[in-house]
PDB file of C-alpha atoms in Angstrom:
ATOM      1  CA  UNK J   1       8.279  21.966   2.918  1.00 50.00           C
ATOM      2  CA  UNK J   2       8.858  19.050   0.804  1.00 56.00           C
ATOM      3  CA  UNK J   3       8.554  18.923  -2.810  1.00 62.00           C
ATOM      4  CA  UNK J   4       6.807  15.991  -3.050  1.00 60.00           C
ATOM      5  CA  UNK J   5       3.740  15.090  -1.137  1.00 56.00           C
ATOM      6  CA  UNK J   6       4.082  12.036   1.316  1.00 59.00           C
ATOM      7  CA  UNK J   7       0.106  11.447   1.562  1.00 59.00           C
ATOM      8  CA  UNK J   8      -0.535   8.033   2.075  1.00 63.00           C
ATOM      9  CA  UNK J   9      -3.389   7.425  -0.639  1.00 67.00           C
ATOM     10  CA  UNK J  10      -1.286   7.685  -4.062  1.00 67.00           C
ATOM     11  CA  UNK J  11       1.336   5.383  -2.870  1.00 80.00           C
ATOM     12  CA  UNK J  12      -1.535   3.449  -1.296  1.00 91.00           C
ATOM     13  CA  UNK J  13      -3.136   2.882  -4.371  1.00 93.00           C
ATOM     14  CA  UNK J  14      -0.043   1.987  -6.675  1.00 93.00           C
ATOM     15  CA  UNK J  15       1.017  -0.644  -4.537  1.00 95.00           C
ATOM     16  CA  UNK J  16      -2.404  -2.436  -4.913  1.00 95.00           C
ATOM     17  CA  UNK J  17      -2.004  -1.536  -8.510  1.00 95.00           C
ATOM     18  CA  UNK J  18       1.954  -3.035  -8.403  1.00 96.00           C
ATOM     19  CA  UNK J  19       0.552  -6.644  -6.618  1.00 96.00           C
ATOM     20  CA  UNK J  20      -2.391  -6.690  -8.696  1.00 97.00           C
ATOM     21  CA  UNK J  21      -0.218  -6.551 -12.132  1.00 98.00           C
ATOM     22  CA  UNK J  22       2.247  -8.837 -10.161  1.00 98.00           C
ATOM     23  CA  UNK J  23      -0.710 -11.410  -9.335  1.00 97.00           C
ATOM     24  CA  UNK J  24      -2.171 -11.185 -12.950  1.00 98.00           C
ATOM     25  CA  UNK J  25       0.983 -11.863 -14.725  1.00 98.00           C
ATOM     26  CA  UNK J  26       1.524 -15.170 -12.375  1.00 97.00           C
ATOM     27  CA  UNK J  27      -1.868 -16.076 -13.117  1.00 98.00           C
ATOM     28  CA  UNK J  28      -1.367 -15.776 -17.105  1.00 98.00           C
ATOM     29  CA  UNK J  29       2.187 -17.440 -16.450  1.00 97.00           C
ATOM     30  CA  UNK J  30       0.085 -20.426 -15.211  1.00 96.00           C
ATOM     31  CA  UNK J  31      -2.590 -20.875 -17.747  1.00 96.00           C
ATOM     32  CA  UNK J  32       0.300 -20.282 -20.181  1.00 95.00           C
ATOM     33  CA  UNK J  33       2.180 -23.278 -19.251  1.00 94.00           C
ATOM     34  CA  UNK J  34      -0.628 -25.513 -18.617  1.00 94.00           C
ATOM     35  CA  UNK J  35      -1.726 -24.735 -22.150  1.00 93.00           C
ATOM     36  CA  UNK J  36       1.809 -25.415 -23.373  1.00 92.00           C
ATOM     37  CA  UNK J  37       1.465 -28.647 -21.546  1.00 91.00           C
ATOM     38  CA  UNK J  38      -1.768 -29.842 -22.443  1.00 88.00           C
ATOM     39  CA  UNK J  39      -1.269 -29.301 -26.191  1.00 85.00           C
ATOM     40  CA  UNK J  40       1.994 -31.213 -25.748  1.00 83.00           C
ATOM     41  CA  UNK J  41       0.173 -34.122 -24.592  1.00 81.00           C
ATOM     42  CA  UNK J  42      -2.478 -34.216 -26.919  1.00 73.00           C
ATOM     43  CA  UNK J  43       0.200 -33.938 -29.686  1.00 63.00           C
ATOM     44  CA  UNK J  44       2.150 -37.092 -27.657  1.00 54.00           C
ATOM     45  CA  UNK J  45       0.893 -39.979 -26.564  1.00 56.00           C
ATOM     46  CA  UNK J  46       1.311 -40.317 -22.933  1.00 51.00           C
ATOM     47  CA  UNK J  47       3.439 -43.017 -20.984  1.00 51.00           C
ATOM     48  CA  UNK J  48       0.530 -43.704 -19.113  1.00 53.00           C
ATOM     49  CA  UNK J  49      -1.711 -45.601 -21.787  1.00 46.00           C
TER      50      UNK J  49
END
């Protein structure tokens, strides 16, 4: 026998678990630097006006 069970549904689950976190943090990475950016502007005046 081995000493650590191979059953599908742990593992299972902390992949979803692994992508979710891994989505998330993207996401937050993203609405970080868009924040950055727009307060950067609003402190600058843009090139465009």
């Amino acid at each position: 026998m081995s000493s650590k069970p191979t059953s599908k549904g742990p593992q299972t689950r902390e992949d979803r678990l692994k992508a979710a976190l891994k989505a998330n943090l993207g996401r937050r990475k993203v609405q970080a630097r868009a924040k950055a950016s727009k307060e950067a502007g609003e402190k600058a005046p843009s090139e465009k006006e």
